[in-house]
Coordinates of C-alpha atoms and ligand atoms in Angstrom, one line a residue:
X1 CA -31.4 -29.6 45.0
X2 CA -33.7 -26.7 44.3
X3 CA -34.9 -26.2 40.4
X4 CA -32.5 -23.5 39.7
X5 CA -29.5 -25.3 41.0
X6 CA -30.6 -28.3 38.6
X7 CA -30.7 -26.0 35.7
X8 CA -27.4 -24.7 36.2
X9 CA -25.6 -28.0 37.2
X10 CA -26.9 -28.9 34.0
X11 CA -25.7 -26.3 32.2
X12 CA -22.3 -26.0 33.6
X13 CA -22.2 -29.9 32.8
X14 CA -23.0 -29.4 29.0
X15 CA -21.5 -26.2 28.4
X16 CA -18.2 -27.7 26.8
X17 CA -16.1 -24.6 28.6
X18 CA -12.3 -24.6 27.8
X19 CA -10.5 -26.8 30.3
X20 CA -8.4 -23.6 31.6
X21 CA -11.8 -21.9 32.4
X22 CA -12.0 -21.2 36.3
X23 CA -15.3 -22.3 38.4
X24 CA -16.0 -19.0 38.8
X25 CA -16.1 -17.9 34.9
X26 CA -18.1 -21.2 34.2
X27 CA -20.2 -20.5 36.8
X28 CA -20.9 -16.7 35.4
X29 CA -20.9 -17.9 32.0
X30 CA -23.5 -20.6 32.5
X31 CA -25.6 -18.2 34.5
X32 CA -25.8 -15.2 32.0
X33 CA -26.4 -17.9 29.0
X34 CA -29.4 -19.1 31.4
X35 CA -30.8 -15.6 31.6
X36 CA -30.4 -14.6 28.3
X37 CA -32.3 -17.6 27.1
X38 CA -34.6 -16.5 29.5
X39 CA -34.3 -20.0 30.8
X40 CA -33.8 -18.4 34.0
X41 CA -36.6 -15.4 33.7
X42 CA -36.6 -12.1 35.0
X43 CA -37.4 -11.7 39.3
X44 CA -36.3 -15.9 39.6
X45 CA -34.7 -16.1 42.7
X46 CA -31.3 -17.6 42.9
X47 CA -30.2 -20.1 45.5
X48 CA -27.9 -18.5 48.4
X49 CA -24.3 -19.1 47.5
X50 CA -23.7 -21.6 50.7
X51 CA -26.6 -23.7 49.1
X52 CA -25.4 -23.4 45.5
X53 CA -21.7 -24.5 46.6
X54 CA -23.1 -27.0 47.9
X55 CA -25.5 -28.4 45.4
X56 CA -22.4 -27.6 42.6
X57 CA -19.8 -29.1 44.3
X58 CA -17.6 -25.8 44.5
X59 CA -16.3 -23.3 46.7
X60 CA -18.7 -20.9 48.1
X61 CA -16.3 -17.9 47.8
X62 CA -16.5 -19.4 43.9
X63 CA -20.0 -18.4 44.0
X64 CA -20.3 -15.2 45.9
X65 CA -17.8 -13.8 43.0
X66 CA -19.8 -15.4 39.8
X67 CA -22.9 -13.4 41.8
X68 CA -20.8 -9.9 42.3
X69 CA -19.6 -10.3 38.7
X70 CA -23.1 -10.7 37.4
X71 CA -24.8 -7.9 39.7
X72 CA -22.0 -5.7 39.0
X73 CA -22.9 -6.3 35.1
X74 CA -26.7 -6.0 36.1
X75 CA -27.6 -9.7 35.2
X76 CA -28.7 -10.0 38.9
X77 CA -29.8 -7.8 41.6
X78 CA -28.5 -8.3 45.4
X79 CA -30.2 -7.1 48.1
X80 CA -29.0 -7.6 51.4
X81 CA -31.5 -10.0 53.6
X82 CA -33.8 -11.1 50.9
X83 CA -30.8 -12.5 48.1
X84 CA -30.4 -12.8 44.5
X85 CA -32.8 -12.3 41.9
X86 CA -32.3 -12.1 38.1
X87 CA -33.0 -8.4 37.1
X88 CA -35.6 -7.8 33.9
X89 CA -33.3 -7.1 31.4
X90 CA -36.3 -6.0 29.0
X91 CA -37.3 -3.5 31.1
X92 CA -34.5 -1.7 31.5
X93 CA -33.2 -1.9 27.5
X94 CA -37.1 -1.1 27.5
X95 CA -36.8 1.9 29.7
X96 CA -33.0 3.2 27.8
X97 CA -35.1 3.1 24.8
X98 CA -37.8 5.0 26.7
X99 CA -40.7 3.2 25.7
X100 CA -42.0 1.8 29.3
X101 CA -41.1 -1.5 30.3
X102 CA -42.0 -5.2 27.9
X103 CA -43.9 -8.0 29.4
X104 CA -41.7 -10.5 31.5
X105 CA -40.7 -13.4 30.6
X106 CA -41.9 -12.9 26.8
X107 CA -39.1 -12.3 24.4
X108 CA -39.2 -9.1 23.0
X109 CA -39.7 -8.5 19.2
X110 CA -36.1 -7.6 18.1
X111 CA -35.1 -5.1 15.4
X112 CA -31.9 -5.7 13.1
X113 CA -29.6 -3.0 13.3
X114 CA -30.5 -0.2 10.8
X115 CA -26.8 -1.2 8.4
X116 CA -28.0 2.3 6.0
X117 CA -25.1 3.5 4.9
X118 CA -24.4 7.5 5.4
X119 CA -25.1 9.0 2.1
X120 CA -21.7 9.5 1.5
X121 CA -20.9 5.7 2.4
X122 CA -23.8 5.0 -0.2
X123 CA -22.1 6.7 -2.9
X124 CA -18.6 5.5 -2.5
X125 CA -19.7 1.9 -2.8
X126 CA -22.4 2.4 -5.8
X127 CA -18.9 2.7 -7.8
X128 CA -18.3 -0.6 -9.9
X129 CA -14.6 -0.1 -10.7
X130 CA -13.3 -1.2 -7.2
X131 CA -10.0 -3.5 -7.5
X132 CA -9.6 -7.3 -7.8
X133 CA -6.6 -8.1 -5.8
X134 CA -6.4 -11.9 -7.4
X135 CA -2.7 -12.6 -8.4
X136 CA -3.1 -13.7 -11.5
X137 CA -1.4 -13.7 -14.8
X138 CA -1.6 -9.8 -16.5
X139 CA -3.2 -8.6 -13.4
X140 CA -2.0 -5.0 -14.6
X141 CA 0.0 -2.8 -12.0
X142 CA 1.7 -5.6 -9.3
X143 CA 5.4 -6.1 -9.1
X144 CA 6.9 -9.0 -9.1
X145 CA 6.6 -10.2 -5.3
X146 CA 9.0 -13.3 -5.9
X147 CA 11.9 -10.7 -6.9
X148 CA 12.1 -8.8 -3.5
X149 CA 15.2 -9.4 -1.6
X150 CA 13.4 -11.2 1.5
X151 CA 17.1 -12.1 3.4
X152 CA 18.6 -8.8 2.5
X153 CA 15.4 -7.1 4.2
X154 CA 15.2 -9.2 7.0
X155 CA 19.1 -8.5 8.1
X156 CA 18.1 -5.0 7.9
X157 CA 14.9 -5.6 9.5
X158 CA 16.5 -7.5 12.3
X159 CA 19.6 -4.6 12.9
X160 CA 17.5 -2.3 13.6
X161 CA 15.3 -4.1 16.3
X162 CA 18.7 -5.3 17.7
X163 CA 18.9 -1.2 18.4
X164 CA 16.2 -1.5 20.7
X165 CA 15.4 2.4 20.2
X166 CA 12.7 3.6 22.2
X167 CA 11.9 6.6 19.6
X168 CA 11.3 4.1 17.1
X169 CA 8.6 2.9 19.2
X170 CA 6.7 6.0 19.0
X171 CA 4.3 7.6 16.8
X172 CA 5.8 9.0 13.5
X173 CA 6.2 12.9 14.2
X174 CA 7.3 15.9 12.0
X175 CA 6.3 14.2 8.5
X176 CA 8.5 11.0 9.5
X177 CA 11.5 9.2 10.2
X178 CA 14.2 11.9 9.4
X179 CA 16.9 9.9 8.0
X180 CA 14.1 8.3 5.1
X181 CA 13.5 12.2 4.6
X182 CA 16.9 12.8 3.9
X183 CA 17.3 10.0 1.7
X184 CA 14.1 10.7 -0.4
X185 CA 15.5 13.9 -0.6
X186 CA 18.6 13.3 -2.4
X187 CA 16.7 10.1 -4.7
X188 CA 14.2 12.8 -5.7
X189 CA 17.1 15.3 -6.8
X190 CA 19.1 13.4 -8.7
X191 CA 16.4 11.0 -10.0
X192 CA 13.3 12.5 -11.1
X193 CA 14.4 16.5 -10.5
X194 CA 12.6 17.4 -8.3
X195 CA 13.1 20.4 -6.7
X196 CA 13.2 19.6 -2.8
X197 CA 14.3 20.6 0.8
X198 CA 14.1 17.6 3.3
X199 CA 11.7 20.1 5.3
X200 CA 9.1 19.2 2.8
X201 CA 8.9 15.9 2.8
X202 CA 6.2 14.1 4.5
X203 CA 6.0 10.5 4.5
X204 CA 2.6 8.7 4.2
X205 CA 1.2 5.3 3.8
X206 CA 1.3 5.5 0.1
X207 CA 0.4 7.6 -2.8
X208 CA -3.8 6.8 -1.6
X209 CA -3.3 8.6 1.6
X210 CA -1.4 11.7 0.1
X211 CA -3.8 12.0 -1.9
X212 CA -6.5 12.2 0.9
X213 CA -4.6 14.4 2.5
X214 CA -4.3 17.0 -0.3
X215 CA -8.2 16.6 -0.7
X216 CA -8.9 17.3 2.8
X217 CA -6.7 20.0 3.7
X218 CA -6.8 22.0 0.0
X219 CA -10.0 21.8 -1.3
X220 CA -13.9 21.8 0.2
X221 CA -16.9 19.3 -0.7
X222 CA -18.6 20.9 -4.1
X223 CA -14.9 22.2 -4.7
X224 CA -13.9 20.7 -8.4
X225 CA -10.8 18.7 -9.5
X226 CA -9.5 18.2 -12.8
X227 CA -8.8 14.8 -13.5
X228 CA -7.4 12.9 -16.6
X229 CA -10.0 11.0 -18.4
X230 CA -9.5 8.0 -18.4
X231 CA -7.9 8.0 -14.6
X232 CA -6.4 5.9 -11.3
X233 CA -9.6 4.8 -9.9
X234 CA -7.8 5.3 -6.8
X235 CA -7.7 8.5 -7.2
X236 CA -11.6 9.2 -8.1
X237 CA -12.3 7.5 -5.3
X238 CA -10.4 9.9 -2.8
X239 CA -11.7 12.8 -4.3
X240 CA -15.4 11.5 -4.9
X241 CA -15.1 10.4 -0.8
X242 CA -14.4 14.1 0.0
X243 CA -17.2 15.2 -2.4
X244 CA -15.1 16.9 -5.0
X245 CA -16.9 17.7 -8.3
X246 CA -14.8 15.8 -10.8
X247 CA -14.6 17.4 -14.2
X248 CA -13.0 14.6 -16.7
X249 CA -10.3 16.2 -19.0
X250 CA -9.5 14.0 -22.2
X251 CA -6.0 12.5 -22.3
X252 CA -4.3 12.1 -25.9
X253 CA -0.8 11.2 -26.7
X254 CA 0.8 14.3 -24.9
X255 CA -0.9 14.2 -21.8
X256 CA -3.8 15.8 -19.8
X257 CA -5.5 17.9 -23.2
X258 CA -7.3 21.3 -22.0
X259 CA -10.3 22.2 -24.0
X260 CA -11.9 25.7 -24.0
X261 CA -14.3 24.5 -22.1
X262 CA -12.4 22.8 -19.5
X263 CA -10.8 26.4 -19.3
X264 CA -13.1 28.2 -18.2
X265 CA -14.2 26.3 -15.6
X266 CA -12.3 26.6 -12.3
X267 CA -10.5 23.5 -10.6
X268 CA -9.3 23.8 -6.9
X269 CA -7.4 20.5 -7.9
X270 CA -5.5 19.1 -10.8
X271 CA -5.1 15.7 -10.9
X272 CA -2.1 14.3 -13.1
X273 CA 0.3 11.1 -14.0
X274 CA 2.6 13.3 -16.2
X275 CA 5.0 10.3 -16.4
X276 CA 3.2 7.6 -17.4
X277 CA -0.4 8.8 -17.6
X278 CA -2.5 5.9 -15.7
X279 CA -3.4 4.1 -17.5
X280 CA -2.8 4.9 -21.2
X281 CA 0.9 5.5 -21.1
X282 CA 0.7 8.7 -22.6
X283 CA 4.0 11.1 -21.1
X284 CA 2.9 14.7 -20.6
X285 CA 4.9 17.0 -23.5
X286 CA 6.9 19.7 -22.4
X287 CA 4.6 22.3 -23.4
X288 CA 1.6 20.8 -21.8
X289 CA 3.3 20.8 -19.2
X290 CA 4.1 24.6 -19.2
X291 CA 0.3 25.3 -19.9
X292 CA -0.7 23.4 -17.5
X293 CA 1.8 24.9 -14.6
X294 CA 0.6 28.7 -15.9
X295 CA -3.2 27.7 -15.3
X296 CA -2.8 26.2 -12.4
X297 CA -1.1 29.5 -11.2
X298 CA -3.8 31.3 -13.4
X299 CA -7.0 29.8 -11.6
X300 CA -5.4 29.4 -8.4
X301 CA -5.5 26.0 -8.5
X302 CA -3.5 23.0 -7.2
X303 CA -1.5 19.9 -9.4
X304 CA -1.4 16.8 -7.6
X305 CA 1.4 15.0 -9.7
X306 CA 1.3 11.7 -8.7
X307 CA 4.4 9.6 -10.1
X308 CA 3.7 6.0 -9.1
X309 CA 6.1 3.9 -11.4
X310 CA 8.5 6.5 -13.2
X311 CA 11.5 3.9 -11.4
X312 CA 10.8 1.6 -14.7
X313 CA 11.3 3.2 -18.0
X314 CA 13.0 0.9 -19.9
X315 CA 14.6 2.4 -22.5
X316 CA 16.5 6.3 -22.3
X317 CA 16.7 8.5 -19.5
X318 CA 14.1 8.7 -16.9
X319 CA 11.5 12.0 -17.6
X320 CA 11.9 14.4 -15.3
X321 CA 9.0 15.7 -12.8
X322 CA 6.7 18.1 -13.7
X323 CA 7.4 19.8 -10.1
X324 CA 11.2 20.5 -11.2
X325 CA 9.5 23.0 -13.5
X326 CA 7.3 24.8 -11.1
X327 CA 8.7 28.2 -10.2
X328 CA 5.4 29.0 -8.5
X329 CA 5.1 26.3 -5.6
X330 CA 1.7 25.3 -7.6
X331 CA 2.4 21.5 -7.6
X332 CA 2.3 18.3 -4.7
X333 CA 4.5 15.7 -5.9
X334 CA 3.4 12.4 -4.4
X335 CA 5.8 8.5 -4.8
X336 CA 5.2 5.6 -3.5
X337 CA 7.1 2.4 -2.5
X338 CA 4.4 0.3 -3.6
X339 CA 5.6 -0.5 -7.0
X340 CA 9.2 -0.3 -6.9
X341 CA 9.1 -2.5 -3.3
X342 CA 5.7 -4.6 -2.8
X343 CA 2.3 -3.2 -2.4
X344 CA 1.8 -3.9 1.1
X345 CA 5.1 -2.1 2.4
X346 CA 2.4 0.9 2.7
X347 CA 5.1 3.8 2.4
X348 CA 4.7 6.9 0.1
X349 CA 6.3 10.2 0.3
X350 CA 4.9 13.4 -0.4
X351 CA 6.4 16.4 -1.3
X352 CA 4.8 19.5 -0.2
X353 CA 5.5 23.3 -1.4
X354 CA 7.0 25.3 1.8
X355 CA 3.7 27.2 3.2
X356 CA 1.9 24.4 3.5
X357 CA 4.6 21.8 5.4
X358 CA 3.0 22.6 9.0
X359 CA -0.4 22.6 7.7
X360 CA 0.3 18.9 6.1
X361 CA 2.2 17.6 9.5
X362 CA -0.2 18.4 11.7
X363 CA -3.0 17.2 9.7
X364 CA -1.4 13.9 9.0
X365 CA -0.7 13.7 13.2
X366 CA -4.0 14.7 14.0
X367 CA -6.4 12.6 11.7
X368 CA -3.7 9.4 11.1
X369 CA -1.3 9.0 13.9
X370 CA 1.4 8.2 11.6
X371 CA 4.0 5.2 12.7
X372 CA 6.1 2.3 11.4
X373 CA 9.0 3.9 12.1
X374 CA 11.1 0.7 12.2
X375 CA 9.6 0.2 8.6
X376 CA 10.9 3.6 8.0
X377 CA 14.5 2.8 9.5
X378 CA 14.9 -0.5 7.4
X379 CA 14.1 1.0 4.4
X380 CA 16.0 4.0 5.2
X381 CA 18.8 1.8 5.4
X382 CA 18.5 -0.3 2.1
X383 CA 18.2 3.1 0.2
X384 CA 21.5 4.4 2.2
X385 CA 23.7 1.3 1.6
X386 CA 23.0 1.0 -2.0
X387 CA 20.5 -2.2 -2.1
X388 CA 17.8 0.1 -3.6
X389 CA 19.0 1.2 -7.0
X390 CA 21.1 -2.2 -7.3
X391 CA 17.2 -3.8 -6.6
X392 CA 15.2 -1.0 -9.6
X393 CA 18.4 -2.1 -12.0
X394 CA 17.8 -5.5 -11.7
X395 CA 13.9 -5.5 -11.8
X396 CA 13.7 -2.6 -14.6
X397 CA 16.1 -5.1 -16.5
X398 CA 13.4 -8.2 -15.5
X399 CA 10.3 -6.5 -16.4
X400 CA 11.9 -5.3 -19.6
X401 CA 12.4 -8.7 -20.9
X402 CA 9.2 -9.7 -20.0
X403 CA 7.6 -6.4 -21.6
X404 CA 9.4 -7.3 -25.0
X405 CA 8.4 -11.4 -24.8
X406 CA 4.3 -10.1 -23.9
X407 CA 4.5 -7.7 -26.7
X408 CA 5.6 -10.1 -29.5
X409 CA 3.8 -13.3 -28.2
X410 CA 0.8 -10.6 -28.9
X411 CA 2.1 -9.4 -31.7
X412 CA 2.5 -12.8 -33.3
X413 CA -1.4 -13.7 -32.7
X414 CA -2.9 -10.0 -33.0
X415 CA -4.4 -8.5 -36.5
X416 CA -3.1 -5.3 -37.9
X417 CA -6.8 -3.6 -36.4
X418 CA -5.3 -4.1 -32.8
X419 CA -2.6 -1.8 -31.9
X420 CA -0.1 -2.5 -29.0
X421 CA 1.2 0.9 -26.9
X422 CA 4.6 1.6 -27.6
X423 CA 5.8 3.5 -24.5
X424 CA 8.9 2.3 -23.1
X425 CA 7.8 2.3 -19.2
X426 CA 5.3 0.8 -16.5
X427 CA 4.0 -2.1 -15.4
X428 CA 1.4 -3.3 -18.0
X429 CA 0.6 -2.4 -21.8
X430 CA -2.2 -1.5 -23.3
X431 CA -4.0 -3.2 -26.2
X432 CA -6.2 -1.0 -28.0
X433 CA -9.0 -2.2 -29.5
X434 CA -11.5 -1.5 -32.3
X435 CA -14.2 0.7 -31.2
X436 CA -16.5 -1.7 -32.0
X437 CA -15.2 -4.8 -29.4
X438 CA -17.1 -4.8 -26.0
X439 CA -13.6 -5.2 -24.0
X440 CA -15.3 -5.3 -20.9
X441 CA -16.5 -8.7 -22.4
X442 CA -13.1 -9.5 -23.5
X443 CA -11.9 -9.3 -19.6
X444 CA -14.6 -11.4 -18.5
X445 CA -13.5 -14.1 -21.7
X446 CA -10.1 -13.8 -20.3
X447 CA -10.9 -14.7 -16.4
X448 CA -12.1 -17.6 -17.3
X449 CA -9.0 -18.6 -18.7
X450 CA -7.9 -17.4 -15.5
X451 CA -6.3 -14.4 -17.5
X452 CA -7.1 -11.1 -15.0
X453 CA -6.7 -8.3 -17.7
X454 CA -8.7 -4.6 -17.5
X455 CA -11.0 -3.3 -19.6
X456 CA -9.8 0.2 -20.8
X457 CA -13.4 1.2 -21.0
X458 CA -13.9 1.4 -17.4
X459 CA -11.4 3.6 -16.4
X460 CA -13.2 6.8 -18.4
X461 CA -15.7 9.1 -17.2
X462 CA -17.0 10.4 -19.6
X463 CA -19.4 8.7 -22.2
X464 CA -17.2 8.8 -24.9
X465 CA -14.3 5.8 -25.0
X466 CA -11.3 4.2 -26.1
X467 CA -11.4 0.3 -25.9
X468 CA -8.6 -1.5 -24.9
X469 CA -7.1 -4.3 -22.7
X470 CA -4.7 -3.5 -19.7
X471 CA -2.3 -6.4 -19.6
X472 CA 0.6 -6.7 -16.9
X473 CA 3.3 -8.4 -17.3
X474 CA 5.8 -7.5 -14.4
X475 CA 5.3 -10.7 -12.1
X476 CA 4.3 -13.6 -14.9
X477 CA 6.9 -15.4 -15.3
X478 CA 8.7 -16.2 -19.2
X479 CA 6.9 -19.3 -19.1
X480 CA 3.2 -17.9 -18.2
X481 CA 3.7 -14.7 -20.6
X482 CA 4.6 -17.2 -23.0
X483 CA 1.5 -19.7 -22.4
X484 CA -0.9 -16.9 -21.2
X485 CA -0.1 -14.4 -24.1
X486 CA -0.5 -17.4 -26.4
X487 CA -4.6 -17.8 -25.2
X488 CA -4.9 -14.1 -24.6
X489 CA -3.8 -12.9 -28.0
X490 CA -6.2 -16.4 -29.3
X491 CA -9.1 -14.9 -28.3
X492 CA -8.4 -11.6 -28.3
X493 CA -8.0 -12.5 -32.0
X494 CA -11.4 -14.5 -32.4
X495 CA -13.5 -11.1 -31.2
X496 CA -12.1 -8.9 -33.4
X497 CA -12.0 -10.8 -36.5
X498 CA -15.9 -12.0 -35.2
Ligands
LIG501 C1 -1.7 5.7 -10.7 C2 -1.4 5.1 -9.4 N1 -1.0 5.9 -8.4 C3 -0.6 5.3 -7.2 C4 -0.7 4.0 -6.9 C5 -0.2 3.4 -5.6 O1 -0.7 3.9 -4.5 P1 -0.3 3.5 -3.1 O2 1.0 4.1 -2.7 O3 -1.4 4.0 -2.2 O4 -0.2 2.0 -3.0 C6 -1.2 3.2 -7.9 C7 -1.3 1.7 -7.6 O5 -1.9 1.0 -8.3 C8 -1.5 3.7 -9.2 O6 -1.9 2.9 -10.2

């Protein structure tokens, strides 16, 4: 048996290949580990394939097609009359890289990939406010995952598979599945009052990816966006991603508040959560909400309203959309199914004023290649038959409860310095703090009670503050808010009476 043949009987004998493997892959396998090790260098001849088969124990016709595969991948060269060699591998990455061929049989110095970010990459992940997905008590902003309906979804689910309809299948074209449209259409009318033909509805992956959207196609990198101060970190992300200039505007009890100085700059985007401002709370009043309409037709500006949890106000009426008050097609109204549903459903809708509806389609077919249509079709269908309002009823009424219980198990351990929000809607409250607590601090006391609050603090811009805690409450259950809001409220307590 000739020296090569040794090594790769040897090889093929301690490779530990998958039983299923055929000779022929093992054979290729075993080969091209050889000559990467350099085990077998560059210009060894290799045995003929009769004397290999032979010396291996295998077909011949086993060899001849591990040898094409590894010519054909340039591990080897062929040439007719004189056989296989194994081709310098060195030389040739040598001689793609242009630099004349490396010494053979040495191993070549190698670089690590150069992993710089792009500048822009750079920036985007020098931010430190990035999310912590951990489920855990408080975790401000997730629904209750144990409420959803599983078996109700998953007969829906299952009917329209049983369809078996090809168009489902496909891409989602023309802003989405028609009959969600529709439906979205008639929730947003009655519901929040929104002022909407189906034509301009566009569905998305969720309230992140309009918002992209809106930043790509209506405004240009240097471009500036208002945004509230403190804001949705999602949100500052998209826009900081596209290379807006973001100009923080100072939020108080009514909403977004416009200074002089604010007005005389000039935003290509407004940035609001009229609703429920994220994340103090604070609803937008009426009049701010007229001044606001009047600039944005004044400066030629856009308003992104983004109304992410208005399903769960707890007590009165629900507020209606700033967009219902637009008589100037000024605003893009943008919901999402991640609060009112689960997080991961990825479904959002956007509503879009009427010059801009091809613009938006054919961006959002162009750059995303929408789909998920039978996601679209099943939820279509638990909005149609009446299984979503029945399912916002029933968790508005749960989160309620558990709103009330956090507040007074806080209440009971909190000192008159510490004030809880009073706003009857969302997902979380907001403890506000004494200017002179470090609540980031706070948080980090908390986790390691395994308590997974936010620090108000972070969510600002500008240098200027309000300190606070963000404490969720929609998934605990009575018994955590109960045991949890005991320890929070202890040592939320011990630091401000330090
Ligand atoms: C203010 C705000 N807007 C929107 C969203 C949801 O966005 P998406 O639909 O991308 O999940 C969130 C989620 O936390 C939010 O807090």
């Amino acid at each position: 048996m000739s020296p090569t043949s040794d090594l790769l009987a040897t090889a093929l004998a301690q490779s530990g290949f998958h039983p299923r493997l055929s000779q022929q892959r093992r054979l290729y396998e075993a080969a091209k580990a050889a000559i990467h090790q350099q085990r077998l260098g560059a210009g060894s001849k290799l045995p003929s394939s009769r004397d290999l088969a032979r010396d291996l124990g295998i077909a011949r016709n086993t060899v001849i097609a591990a040898f094409e595969q590894l010519a054909a991948e340039g591990y080897v060269i062929t040439s007719k009359g004189s056989g296989t060699y194994v081709a310098d591998l060195q030389a040739h990455s040598a001689s793609m890289r242009g630099v004349g061929s490396a010494p053979q049989g040495r191993t070549a110095s190698r670089t690590a990939p150069d992993v710089r970010l792009s500048r822009r990459g750079q920036e985007l992940t020098s931010y430190a406010a990035g999310p912590q997905f951990e489920i855990q008590p408080f975790a401000p902003g997730d629904p209750d995952f144990s409420s959803f309906p599983f078996k109700l979804w998953q007969r829906l689910q299952n009917r329209v598979w049983r369809e078996a309809r090809n168009d489902l299948l496909d891409y989602g074209q023309s802003g989405g599945h028609l009959p969600l449209r529709q439906a979205i259409t008639e929730y947003l009318r009655i519901s929040r009052s929104v002022k909407v033909e189906v034509e301009q509805v566009i569905i998305t992956a969720g309230t992140q990816q309009s918002l992209d959207l809106c930043a790509q196609l209506l405004a240009d990198a240097g471009d500036t966006a208002w945004v509230e101060d403190p804001c949705y970190w999602g949100a500052r992300r998209v826009f900081q991603a596209r290379e807006l200039k973001l100009r923080p505007i100072t939020v108080d009890s009514d909403g977004m508040a416009l200074s002089d100085k604010d007005l005389a700059t000039k935003p290509r985007l407004i940035y609001v959560t009229p609703s429920h401002q994220y994340p103090t709370g604070a609803v937008m009043s009426l009049a701010r909400r007229r001044e606001l309409l009047e600039v944005a037709v004044r400066k030629d500006a856009w308003i992104l309203e983004d109304d992410y949890d208005s399903e769960f106000r707890y007590t009165g009426r629900p507020l209606a959309a700033l967009q219902g008050l637009d008589n100037d097609d000024r605003v893009l109204y943008m919901g999402t199914f991640s609060k009112v549903l689960y997080p991961g459903i990825k479904v959002g809708y956007l509503v879009v004023p009427p010059a801009l509806i091809p613009a938006f389609r054919s961006a959002l077919y162009d750059l995303q290649r929408p789909g998920q249509l039978t996601v679209q079709a099943t939820l279509t269908d638990f909005i149609t038959y009446g299984h979503f309002t029945t399912h916002v009823r029933k968790i508005r009424q749960t989160y309620g409860a558990r709103r009330e219980l956090l507040r007074r198990m806080l209440a009971r351990a909190l000192p008159a310095s510490v004030t809880i929000s009073k706003e009857e809607s969302g997902l979380h409250l907001v403890v506000e703090l004494p200017d002179s607590v470090d609540d980031v601090a706070l948080a980090q006391r908390a986790a390691a009670l395994d308590i997974s609050v936010k620090a108000l603090s972070t969510y600002y811009l500008k240098p200027q503050v309000r300190r606070g805690l963000l404490v969720g409450y929609a998934y605990c259950t009575p018994e955590q808010i109960t045991d949890y809001g005991r320890q929070l409220g202890a040592i939320i307590a011990a630091e401000v009476q330090a």
